[in-house]
Tab-separated table of C-alpha atoms in Angstrom:
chain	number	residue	atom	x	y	z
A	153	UNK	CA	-20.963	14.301	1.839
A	154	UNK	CA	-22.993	12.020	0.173
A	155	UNK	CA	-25.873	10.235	2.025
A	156	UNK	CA	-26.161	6.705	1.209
A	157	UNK	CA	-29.902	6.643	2.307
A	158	UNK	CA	-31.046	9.739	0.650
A	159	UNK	CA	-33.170	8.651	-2.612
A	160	UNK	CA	-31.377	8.547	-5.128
A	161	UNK	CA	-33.583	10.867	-7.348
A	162	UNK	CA	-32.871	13.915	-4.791
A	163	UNK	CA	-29.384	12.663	-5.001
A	164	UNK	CA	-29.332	12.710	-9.054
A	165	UNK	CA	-31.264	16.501	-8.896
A	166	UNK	CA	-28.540	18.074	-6.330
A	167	UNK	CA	-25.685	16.453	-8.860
A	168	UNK	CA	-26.856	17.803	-11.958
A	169	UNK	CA	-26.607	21.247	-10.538
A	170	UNK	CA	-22.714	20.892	-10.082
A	171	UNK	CA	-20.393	20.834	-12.636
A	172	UNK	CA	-18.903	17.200	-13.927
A	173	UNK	CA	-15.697	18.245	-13.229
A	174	UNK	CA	-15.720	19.130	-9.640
A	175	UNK	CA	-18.055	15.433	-9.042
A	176	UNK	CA	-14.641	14.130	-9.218
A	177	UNK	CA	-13.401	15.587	-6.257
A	178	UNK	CA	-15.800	13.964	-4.094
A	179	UNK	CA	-15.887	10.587	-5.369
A	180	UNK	CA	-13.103	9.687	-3.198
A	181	UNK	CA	-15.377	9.807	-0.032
A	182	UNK	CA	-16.868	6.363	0.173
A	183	UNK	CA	-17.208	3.550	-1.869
A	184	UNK	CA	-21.542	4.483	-2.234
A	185	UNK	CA	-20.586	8.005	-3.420
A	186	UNK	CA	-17.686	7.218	-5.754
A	187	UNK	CA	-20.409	4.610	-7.641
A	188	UNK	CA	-22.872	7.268	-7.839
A	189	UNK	CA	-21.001	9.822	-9.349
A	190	UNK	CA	-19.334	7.419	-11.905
A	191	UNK	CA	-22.710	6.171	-12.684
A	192	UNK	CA	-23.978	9.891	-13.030
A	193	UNK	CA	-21.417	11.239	-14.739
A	194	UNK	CA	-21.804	7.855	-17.179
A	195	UNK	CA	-25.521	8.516	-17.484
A	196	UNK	CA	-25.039	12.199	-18.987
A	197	UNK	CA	-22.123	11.246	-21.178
A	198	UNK	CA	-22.995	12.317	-24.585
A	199	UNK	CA	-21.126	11.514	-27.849
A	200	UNK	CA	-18.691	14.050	-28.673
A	201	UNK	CA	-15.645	14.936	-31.019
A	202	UNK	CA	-12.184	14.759	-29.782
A	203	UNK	CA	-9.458	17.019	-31.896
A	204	UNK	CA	-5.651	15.885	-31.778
A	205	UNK	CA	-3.589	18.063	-33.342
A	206	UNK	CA	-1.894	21.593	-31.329
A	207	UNK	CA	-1.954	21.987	-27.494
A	208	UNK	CA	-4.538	22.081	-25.512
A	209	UNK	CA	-6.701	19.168	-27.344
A	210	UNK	CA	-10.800	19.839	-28.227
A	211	UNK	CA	-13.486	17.752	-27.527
A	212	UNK	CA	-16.573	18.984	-29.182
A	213	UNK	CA	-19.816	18.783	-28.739
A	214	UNK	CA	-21.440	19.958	-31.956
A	215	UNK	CA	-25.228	19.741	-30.232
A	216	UNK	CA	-24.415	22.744	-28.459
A	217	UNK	CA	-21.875	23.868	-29.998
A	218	UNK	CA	-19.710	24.019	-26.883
A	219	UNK	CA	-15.788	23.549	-26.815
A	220	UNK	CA	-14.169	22.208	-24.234
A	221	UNK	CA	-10.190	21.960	-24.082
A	222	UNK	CA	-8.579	18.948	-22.433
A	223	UNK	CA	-4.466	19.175	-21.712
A	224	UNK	CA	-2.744	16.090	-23.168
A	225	UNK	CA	-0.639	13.990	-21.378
A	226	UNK	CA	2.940	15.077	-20.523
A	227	UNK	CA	4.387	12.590	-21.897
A	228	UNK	CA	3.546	13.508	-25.067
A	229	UNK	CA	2.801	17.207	-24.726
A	230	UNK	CA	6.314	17.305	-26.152
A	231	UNK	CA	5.730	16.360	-29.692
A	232	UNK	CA	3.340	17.593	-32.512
A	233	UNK	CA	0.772	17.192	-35.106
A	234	UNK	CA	0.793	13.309	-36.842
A	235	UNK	CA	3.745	12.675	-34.476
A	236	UNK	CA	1.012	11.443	-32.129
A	237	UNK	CA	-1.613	8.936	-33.226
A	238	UNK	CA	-5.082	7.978	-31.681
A	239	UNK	CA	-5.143	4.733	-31.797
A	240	UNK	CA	-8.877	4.554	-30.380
A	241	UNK	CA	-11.170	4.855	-27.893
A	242	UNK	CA	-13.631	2.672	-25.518
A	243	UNK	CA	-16.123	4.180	-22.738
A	244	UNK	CA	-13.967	7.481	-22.543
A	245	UNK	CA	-10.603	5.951	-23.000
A	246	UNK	CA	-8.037	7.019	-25.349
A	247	UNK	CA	-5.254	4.961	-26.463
A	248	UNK	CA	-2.466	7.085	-28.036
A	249	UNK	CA	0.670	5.931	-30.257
A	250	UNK	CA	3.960	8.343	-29.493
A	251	UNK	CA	5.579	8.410	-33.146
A	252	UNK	CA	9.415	9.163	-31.783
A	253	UNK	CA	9.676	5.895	-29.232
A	254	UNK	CA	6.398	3.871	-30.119
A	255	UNK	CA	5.119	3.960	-26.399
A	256	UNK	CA	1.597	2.886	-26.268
A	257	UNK	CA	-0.322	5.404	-23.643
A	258	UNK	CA	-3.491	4.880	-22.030
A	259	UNK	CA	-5.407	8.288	-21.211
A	260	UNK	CA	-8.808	9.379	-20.270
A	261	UNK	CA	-9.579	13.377	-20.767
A	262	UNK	CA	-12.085	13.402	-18.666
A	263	UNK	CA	-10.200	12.250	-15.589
A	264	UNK	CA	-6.773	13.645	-16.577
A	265	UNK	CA	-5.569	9.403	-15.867
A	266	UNK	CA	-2.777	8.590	-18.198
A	267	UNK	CA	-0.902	5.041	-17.856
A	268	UNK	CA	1.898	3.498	-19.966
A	269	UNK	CA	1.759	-0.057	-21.917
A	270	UNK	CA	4.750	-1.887	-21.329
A	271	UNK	CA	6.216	-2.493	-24.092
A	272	UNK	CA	6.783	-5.870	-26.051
A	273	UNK	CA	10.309	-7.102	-27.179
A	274	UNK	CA	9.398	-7.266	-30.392
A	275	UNK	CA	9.003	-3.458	-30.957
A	276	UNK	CA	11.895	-2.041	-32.948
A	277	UNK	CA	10.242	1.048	-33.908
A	278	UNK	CA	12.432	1.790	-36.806
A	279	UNK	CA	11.714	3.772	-40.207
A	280	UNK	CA	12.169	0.141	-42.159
A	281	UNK	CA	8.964	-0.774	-39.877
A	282	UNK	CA	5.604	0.188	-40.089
A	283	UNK	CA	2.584	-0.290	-37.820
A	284	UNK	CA	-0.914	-0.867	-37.775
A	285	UNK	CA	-3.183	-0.615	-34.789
A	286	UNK	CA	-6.199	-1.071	-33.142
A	287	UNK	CA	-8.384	-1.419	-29.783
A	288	UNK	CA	-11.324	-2.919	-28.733
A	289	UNK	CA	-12.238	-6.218	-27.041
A	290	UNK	CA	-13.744	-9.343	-27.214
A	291	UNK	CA	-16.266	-11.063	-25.075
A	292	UNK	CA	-16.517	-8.816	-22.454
A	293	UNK	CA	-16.419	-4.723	-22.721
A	294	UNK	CA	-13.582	-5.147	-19.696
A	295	UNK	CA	-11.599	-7.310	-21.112
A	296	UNK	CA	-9.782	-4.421	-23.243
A	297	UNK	CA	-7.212	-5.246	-25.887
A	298	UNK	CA	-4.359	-3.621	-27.697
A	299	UNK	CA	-3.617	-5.123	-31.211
A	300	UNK	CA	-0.553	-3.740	-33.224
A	301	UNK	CA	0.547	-5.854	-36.974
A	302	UNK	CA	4.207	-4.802	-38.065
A	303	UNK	CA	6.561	-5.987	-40.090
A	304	UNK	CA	9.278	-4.529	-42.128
A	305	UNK	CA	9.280	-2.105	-44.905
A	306	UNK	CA	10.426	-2.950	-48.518
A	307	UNK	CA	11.231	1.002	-48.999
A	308	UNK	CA	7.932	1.513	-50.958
A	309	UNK	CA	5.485	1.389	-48.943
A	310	UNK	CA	4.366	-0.451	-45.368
A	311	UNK	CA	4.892	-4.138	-47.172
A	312	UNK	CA	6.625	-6.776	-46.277
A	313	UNK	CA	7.069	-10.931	-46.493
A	314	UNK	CA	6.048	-11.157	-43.468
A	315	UNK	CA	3.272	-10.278	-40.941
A	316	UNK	CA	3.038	-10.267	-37.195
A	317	UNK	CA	0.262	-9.690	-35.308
A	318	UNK	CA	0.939	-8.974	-30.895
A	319	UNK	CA	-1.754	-8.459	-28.469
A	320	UNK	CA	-1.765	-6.466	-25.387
A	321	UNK	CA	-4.522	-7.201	-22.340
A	322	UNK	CA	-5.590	-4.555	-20.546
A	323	UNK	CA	-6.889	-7.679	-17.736
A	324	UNK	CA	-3.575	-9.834	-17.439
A	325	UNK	CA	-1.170	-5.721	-18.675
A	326	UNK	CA	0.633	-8.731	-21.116
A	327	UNK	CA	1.415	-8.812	-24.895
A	328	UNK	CA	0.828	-12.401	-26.250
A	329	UNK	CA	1.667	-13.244	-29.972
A	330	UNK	CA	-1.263	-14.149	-33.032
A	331	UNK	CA	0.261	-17.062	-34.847
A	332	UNK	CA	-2.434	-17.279	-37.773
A	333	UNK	CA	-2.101	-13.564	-39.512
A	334	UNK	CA	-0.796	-16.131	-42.591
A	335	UNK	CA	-0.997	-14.006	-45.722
A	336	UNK	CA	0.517	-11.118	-46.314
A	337	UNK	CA	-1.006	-7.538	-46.202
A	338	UNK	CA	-0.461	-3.483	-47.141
A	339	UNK	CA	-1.150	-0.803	-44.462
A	340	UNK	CA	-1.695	2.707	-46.181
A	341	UNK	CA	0.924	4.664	-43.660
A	342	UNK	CA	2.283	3.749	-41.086
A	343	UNK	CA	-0.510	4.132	-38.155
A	344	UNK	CA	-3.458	2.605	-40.666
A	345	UNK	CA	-6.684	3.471	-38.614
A	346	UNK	CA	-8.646	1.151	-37.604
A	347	UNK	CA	-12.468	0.389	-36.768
A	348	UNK	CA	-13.869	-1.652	-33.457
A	349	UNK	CA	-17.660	-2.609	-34.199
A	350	UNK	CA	-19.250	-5.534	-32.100
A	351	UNK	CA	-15.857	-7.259	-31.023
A	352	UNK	CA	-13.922	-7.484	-34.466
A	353	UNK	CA	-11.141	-4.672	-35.591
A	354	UNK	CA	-10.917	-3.772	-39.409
A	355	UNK	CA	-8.397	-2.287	-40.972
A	356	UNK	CA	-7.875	-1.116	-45.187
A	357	UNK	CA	-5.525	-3.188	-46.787
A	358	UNK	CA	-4.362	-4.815	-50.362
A	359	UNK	CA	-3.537	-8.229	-50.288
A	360	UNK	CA	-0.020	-9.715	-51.779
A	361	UNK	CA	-2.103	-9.692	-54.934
A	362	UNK	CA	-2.177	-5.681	-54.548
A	363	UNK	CA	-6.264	-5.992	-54.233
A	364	UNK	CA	-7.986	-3.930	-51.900
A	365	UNK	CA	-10.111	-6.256	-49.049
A	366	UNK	CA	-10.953	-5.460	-45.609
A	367	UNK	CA	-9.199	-7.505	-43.042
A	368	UNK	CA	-11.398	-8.610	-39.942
A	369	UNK	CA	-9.717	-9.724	-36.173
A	370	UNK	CA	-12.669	-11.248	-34.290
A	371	UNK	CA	-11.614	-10.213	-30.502
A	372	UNK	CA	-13.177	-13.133	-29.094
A	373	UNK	CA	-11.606	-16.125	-30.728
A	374	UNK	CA	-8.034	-14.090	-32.571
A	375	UNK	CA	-8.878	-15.020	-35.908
A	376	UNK	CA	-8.068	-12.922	-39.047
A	377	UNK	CA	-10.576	-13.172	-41.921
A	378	UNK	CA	-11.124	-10.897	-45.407
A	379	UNK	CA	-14.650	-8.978	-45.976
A	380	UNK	CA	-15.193	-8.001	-49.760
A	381	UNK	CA	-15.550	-4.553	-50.264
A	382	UNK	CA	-19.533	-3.647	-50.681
A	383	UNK	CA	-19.041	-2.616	-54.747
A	384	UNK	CA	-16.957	-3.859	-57.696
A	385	UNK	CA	-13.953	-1.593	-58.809
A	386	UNK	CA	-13.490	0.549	-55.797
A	387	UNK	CA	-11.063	3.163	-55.967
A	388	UNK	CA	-11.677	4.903	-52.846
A	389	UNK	CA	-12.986	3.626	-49.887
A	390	UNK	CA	-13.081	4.957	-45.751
A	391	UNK	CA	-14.365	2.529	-42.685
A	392	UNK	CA	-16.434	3.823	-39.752
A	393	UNK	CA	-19.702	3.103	-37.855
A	394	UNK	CA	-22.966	3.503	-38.671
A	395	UNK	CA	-25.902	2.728	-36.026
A	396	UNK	CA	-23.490	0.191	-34.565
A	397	UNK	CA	-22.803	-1.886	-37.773
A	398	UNK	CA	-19.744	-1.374	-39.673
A	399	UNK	CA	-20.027	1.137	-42.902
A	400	UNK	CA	-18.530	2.115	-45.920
A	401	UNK	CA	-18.128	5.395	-47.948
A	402	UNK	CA	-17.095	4.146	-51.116
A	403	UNK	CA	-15.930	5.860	-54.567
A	404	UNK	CA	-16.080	3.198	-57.571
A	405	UNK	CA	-14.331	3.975	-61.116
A	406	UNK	CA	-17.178	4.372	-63.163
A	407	UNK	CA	-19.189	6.066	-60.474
A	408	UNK	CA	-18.149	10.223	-59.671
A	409	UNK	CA	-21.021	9.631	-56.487
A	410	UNK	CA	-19.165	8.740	-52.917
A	411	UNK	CA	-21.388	5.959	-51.535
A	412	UNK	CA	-22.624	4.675	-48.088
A	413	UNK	CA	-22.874	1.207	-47.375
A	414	UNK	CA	-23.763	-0.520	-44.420
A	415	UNK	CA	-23.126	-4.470	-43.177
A	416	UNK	CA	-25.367	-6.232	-41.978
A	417	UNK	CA	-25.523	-9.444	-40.641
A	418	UNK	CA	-22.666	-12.097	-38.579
A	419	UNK	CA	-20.035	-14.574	-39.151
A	420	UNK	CA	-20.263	-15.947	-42.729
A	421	UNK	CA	-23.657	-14.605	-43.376
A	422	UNK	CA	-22.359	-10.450	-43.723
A	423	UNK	CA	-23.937	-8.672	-46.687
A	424	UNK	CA	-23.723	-5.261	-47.683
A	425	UNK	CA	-26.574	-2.849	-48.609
A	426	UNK	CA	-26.669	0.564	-50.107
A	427	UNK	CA	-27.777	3.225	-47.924
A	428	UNK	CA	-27.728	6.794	-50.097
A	429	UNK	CA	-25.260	8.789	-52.705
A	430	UNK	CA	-23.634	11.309	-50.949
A	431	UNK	CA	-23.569	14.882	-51.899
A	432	UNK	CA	-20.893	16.775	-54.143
A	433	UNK	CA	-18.979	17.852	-50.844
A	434	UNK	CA	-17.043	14.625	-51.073
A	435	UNK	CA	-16.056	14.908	-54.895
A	436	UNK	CA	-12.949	13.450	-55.501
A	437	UNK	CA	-10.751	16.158	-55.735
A	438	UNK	CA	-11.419	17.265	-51.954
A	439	UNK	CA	-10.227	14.133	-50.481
A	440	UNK	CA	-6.569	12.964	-50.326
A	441	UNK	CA	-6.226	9.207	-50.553
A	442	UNK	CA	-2.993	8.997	-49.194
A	443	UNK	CA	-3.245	11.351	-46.413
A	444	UNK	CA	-6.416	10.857	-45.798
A	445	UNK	CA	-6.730	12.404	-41.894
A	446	UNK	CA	-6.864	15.441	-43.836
A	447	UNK	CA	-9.827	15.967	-45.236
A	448	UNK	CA	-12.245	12.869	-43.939
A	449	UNK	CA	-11.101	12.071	-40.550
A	450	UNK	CA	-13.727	9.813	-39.034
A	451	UNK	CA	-17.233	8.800	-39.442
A	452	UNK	CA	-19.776	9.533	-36.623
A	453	UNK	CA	-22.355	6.412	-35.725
A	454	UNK	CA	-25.254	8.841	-36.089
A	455	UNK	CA	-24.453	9.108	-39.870
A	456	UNK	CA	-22.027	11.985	-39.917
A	457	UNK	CA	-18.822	12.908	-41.028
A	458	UNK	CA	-16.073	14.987	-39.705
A	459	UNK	CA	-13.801	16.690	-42.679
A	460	UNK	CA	-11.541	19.323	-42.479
A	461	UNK	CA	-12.471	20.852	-45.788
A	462	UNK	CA	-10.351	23.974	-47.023
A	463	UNK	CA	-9.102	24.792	-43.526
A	464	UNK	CA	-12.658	24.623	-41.363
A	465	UNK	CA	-13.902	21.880	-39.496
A	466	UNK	CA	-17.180	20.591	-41.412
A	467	UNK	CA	-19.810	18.355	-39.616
A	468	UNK	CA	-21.764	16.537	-43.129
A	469	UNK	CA	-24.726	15.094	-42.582
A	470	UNK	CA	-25.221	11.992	-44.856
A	471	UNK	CA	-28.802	11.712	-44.570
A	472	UNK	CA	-29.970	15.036	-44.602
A	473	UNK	CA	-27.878	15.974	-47.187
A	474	UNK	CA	-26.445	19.174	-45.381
A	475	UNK	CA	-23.435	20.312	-43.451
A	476	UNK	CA	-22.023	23.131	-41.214
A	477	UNK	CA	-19.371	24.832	-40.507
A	478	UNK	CA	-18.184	23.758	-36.405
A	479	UNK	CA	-15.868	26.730	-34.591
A	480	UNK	CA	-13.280	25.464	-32.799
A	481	UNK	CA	-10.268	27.646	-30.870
A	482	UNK	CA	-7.013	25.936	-32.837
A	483	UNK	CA	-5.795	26.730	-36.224
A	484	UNK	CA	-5.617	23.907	-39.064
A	485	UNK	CA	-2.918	21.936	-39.467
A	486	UNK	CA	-1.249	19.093	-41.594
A	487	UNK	CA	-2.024	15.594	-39.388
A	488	UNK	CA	-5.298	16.879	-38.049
A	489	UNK	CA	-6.952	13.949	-36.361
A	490	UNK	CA	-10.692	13.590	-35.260
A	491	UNK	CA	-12.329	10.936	-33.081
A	492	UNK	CA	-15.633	10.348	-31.680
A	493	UNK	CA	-15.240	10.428	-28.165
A	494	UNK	CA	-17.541	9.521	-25.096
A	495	UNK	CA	-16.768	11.131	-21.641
A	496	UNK	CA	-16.998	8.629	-18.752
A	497	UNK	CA	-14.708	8.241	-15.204
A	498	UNK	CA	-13.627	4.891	-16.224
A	499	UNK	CA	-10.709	3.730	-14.453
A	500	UNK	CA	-6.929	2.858	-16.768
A	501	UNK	CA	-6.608	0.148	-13.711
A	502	UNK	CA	-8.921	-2.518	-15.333
């Protein structure tokens, strides 16, 4: 048992000698000791790489090279591969996307936690309907939100006439509709990733014009805006993070170098600006534009990129120019998904 008037130091030195895993057992004790092994636990969390794709999943940490494996939940242990969609993740939780039904399920690996989203009338998860998602939030980092755009397929593609654009609350657990998603956009697939930097969402879409923008939700105030892509003629192009500002890796027409771009900048006054050329690795005929979780499957904020290149799992590192080869226990398979991933004992009852 915890004292609550032993310093806090000793406290912190007896901790790190026992494994994360087994803090959790104890937190349950009092209200002092639960807070001090949440805050501990939170305090050693590292970045890491979560892999969604066969049973058990990964999480990576690719400093050490150590592998942990995390069981899904059981609600979706059940189904395979790209049948299950991250959606994202916040301060160690994951928000997952079952392909079969459409349920919306909260889950934190670390904790084993796993909650449902109600779901919203308007959901007739259908094949003439596609999706796009995201997660993130607004104001405050508590005040979690669930965003999903649908609208119905014209057999060609996720396009439509229409938009619509729900919004679930992790605070008030309600879905409330966006009235002013007014034009009309393409989604690449039908779970079109998304990016959460600084309380706005972005997604990759064309316009009803069939040219390629990025479209912007700012969290705070629910309103939809278009950012420019960083260079002229794009023909390629994958969002991420990049020391918490929102980047671009960018192939143009005329141009057989992928690029990174970072924006800088808020509000009206965003500007892009080059950062390097990237390295033959990412030539053109490695990448798959259409499935893209392939090959690139997410951009680490440090300035790395996680590709599953001829099979292996390859860690690239943009500045440095170099890359490695990362072991991991499952083999490779089409709709292999990659996250960056935080561990943390945050609670799903917000």
């Amino acid at each position: 048992m915890l004292d609550e008037y032993l310093p806090e130091d000793i406290v912190y030195n007896i901790l790190d000698r026992i494994p994360k895993k087994r803090l959790l057992r104890f937190q349950c004790v009092s209200k002092h000791s639960h807070r001090l092994i949440s805050d501990f636990i939170n305090s050693k969390s590292r970045r890491m790489i979560l892999l969604n794709e066969q049973q058990p999943f990964e999480v990576i940490n690719e400093h050490d090279n150590a592998i942990l494996t995390v069981s899904p939940p059981c609600r979706i242990q059940q189904y395979y591969g790209d049948r299950n969609r991250i959606i994202g993740t916040l301060n160690g939780i994951v928000v997952m996307i079952n392909a079969f039904d459409g349920d919306i399920i909260l889950y934190n690996p670390f904790t084993g936690a796993v909650k449902n989203i109600p779901d919203t009338s308007c959901h007739d998860h259908s094949s003439r309907n596609f999706y796009a998602y995201g997660f993130g939030y607004g104001t405050t980092a508590d005040d979690l939100k669930i965003v999903m755009i649908h609208g119905s397929s014209n057999g060609y593609g996720s396009y439509s006439t229409t938009n619509f654009c729900d919004v679930f609350s992790l605070k008030t657990r309600s879905w409330n509709a966006i009235s002013n998603l007014n034009s009309v956009y393409y989604f690449e697939g039908n779970y079109n990733d998304s990016v959460f930097v600084n309380g706005y969402l972005y997604w990759m879409v064309h316009d009803c014009r069939r040219r390629g923008v990025i479209l912007a939700l700012d969290l705070k105030n629910m309103i939809f805006s278009e950012i420019e892509f960083p260079c002229a003629q794009v023909k390629t192009c994958y969002l991420g993070t990049f020391k918490g500002s929102l980047c671009a890796i960018c192939l143009q027409t005329n141009n057989p170098k992928y690029e990174l771009w970072v924006i800088k900048g808020h509000g009206q006054k965003k500007s892009w600006s080059k950062v390097c050329s990237l390295t033959s690795l990412l030539e053109e005929k490695c990448i798959s534009t259409f499935h893209r979780w392939s090959m690139l499957m997410c951009i680490l904020d440090e300035g790395k990129i996680v590709m599953d290149k001829n099979g292996d799992v390859i860690i690239y590192d943009m500045l440095n120019d170099s890359h490695k080869k990362v072991q991991t226990l499952t083999s490779r398979h089409y709709g292999l998904q990659a996250i960056e991933y935080v561990e943390s004992c945050a609670s799903l009852s917000l």
